[in-house]
CSV table of C-alpha atoms in Angstrom, one decimal:
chain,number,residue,atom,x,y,z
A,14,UNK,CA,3.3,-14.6,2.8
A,15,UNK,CA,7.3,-14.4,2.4
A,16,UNK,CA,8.7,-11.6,4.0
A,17,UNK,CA,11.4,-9.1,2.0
A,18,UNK,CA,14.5,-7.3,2.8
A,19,UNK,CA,15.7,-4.0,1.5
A,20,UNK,CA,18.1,-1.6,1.9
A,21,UNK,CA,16.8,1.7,4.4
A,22,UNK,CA,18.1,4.2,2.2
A,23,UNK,CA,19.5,4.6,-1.2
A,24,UNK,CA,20.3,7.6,-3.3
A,25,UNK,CA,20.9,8.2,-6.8
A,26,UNK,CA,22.1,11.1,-9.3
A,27,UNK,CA,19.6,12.9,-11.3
A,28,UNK,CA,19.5,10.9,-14.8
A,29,UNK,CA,21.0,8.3,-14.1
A,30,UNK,CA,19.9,4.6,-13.4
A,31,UNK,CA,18.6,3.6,-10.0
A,32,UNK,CA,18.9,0.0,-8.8
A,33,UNK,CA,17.0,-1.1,-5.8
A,34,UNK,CA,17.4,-4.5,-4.5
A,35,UNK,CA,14.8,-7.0,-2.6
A,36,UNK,CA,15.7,-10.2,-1.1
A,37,UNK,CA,12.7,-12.3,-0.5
A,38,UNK,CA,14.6,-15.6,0.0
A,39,UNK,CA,11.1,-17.4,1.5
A,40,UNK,CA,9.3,-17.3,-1.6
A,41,UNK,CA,7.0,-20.0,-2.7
A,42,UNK,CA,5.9,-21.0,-6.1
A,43,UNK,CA,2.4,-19.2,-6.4
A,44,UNK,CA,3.9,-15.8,-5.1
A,45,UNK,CA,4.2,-12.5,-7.1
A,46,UNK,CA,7.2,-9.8,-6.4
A,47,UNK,CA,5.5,-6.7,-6.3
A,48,UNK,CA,6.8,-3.0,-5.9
A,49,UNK,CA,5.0,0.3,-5.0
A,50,UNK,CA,6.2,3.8,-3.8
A,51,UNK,CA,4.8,6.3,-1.6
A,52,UNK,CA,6.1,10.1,-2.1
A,53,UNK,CA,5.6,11.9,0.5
A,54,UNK,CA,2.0,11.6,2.9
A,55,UNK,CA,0.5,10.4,-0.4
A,56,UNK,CA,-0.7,6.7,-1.1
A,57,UNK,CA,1.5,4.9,-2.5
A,58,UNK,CA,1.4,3.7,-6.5
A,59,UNK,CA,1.5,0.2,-7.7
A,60,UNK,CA,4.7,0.4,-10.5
A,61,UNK,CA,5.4,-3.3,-11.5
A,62,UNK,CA,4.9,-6.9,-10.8
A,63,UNK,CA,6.2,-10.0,-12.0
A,64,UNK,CA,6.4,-14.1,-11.1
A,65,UNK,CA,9.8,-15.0,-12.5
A,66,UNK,CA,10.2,-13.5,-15.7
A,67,UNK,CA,11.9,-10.3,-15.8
A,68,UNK,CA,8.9,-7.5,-16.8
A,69,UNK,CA,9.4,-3.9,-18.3
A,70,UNK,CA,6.8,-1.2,-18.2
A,71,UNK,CA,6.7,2.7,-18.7
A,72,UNK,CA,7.7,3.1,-16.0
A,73,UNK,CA,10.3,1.1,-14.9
A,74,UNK,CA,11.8,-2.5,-15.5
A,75,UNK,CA,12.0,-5.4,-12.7
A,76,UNK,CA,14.8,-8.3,-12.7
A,77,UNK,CA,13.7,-11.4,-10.6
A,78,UNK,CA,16.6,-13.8,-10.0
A,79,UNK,CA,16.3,-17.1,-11.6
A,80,UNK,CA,15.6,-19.0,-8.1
A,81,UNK,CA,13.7,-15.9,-7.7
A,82,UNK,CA,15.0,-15.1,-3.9
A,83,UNK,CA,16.0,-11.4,-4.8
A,84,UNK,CA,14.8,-9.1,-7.1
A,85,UNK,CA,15.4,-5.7,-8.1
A,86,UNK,CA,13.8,-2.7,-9.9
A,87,UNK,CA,15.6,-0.4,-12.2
A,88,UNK,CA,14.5,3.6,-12.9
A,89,UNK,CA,16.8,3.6,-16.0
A,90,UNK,CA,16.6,7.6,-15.8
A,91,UNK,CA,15.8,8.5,-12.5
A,92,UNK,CA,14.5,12.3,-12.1
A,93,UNK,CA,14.0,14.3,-9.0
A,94,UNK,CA,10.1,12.9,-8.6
A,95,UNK,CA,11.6,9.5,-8.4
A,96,UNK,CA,12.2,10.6,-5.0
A,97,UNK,CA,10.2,8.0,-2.3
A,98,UNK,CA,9.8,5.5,-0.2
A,99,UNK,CA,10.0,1.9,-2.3
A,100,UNK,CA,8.4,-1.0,-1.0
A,101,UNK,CA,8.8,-5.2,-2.5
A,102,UNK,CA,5.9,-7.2,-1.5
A,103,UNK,CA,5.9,-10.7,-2.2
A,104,UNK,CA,1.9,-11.6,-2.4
A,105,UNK,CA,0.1,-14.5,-3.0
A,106,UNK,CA,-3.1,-14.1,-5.1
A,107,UNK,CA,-5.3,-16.5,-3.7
A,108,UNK,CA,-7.1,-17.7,-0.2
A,109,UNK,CA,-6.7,-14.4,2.5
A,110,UNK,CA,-3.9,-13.0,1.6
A,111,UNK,CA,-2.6,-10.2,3.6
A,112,UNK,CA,-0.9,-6.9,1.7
A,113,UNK,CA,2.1,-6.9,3.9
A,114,UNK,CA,4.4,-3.5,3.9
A,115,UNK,CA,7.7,-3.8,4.9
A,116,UNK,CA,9.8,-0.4,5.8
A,117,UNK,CA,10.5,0.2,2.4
A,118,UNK,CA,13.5,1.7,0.9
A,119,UNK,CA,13.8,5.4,0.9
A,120,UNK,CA,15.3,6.6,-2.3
A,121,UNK,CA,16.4,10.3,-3.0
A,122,UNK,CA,17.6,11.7,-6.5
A,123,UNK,CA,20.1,14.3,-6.3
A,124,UNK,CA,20.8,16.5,-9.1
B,21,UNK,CA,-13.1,6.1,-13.3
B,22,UNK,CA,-9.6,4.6,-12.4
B,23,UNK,CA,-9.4,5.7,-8.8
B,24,UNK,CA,-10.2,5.4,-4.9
B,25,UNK,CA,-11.5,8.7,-3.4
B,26,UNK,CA,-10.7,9.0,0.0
B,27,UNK,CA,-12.8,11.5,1.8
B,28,UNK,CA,-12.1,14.0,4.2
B,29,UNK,CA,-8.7,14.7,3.1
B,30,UNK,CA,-8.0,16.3,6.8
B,31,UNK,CA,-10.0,15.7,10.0
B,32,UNK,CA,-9.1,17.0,13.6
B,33,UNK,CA,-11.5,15.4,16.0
B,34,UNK,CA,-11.5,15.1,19.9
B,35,UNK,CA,-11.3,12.2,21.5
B,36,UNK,CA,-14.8,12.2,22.3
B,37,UNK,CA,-16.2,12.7,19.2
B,38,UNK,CA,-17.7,10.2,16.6
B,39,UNK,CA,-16.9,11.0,12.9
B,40,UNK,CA,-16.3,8.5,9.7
B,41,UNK,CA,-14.1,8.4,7.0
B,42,UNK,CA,-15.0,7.8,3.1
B,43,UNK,CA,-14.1,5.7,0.7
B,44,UNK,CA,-15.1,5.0,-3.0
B,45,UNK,CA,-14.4,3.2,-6.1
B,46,UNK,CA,-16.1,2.5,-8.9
B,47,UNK,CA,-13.8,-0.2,-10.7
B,48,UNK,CA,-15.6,-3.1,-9.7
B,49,UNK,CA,-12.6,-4.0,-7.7
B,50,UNK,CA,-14.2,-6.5,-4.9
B,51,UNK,CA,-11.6,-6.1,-2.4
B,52,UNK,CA,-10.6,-3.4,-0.4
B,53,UNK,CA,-8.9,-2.9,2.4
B,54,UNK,CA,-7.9,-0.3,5.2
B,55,UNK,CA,-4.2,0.3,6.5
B,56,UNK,CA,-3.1,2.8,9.2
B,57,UNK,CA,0.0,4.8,8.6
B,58,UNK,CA,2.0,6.4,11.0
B,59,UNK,CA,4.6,9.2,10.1
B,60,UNK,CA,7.9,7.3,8.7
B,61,UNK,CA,6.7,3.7,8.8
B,62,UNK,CA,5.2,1.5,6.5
B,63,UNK,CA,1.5,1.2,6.4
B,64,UNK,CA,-0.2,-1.5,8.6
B,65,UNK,CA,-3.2,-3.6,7.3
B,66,UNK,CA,-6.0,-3.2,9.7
B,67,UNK,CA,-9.1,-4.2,8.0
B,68,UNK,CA,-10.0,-6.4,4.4
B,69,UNK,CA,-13.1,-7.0,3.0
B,70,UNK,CA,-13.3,-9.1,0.2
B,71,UNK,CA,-17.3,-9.1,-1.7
B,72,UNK,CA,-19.0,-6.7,1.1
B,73,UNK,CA,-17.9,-9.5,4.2
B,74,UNK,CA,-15.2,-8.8,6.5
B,75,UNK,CA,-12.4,-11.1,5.9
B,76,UNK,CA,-9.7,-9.8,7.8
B,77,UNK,CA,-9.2,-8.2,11.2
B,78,UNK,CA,-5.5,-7.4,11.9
B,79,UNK,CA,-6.7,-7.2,15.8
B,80,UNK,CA,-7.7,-3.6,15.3
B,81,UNK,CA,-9.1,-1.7,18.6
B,82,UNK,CA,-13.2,-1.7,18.8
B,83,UNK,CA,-13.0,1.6,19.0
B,84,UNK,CA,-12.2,1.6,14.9
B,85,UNK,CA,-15.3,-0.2,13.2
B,86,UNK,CA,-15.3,-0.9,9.5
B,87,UNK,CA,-18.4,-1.2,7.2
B,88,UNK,CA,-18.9,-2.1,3.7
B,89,UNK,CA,-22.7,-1.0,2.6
B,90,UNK,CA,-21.7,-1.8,-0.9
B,91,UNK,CA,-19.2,-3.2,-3.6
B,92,UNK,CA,-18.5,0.9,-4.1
B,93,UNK,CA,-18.0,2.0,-0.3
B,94,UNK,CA,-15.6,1.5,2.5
B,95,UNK,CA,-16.4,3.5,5.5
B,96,UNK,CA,-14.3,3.7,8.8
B,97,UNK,CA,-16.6,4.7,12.1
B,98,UNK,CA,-14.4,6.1,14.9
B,99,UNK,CA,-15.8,6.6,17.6
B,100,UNK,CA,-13.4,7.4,21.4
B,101,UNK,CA,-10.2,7.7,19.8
B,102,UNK,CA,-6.7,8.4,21.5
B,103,UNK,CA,-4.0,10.6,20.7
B,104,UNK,CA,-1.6,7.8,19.5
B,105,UNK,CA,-4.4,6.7,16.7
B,106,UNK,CA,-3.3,10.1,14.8
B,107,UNK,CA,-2.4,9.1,11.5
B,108,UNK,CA,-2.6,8.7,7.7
B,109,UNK,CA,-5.5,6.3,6.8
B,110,UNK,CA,-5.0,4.9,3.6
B,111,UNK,CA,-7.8,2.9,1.5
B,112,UNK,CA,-7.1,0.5,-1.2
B,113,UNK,CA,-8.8,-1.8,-3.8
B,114,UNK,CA,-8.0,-4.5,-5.7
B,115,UNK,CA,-9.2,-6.9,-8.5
B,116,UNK,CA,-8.7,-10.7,-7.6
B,117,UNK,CA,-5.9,-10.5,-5.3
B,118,UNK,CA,-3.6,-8.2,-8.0
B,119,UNK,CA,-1.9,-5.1,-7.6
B,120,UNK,CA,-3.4,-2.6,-4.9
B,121,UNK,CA,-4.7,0.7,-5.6
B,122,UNK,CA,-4.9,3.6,-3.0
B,123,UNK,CA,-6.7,6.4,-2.5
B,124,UNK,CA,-4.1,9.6,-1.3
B,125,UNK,CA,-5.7,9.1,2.4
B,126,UNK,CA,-7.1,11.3,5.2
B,127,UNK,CA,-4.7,12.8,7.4
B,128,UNK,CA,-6.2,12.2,11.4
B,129,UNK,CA,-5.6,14.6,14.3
B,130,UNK,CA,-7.1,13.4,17.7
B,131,UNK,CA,-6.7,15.6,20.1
């Protein structure tokens, strides 16, 4: 599986949109961009996922670069318990595939 | 029922002791998988089983020995741990390769 990039630390004002980036520059065809976050000694929560259009949930929205080497995920009102650890995984879905973690970007909301 | 239980939350054990950890999900999800987590770094795939048969071994120590008795249950024997094995254990299923979903974990003290 492709390995990602991210930023160690970001941090964002209370309310306002944050942007965190992924570079995943060795992607193949058949691989998915997905994020989770982990607050703090908790497990960490699948939020979105997308192949190479640009997806939108409740809970946040995720822009994958047309040659798809970076993406990133917005939190258009970022609140306090936004606060976490953010982690891009690039997975394929078939054959052994391996859920690899990389270290994640830690994100904290300021008010 | 939309989620993994992980049970104990907490467990302090020696490091001659023999004790299990628990986990459970009744999704139907026929992968799932156990990462160690130690305190701020990403979590590490050490076992996945994919319809009850071991499928992956990340080269985790003997001394940590899966078992999957059915599609429902993911147990983790320990048995002689060290010191340094003191961490978050996370648990995780998933449906066909797709997004993961964790239980909050169990929380290991050998001492």
């Amino acid at each position: 599986d492709a390995k990602t990039t991210q930023p160690t630390s970001m941090d964002c004002a209370e309310g306002r949109a944050a942007n965190l980036p992924c570079n995943h520059s060795t992607i193949s065809g058949n691989e998915y961009v997905y994020w989770y976050r982990q607050i703090h000694s908790q497990g960490p929560q699948y939020i979105i996922h997308g192949l190479k259009n640009n997806e939108t949930n409740e809970m946040a929205s995720l822009i994958i670069t047309e040659d798809r080497k970076s993406s990133t995920l917005i939190l258009p009102h970022a609140t306090l318990r936004d606060t976490a650890v953010y982690y891009c995984i690039v997975q394929s879905r078939g054959g052994s595939y391996i859920p690899t973690f990389g270290r994640g970007t830690s994100l904290i909301v300021h008010p | 029922d939309t989620e993994v239980t992980q049970t104990p939350k907490h467990l302090v054990m020696g490091m001659t002791n023999k004790k299990s950890l628990k986990c459970e999900q009744h999704m139907g999800h026929r992968a799932m998988y156990w990462y160690k987590q130690k305190a701020k770094k990403p979590p590490e795939l050490m076992f996945v089983y994919s319809y009850e048969k071991l499928s992956i071994n990340e080269s985790v120590p003997s001394r940590f020995s899966p078992e999957c008795p059915n599609s429902s249950l993911l147990n983790l024997h320990l048995h002689a741990l060290q010191p340094e094995d003191s961490a978050l254990y996370l648990c995780a299923s998933s449906h066909n390769n797709e997004k993961l979903l964790f239980g909050s974990g169990t929380q290991l003290s050998v001492l």
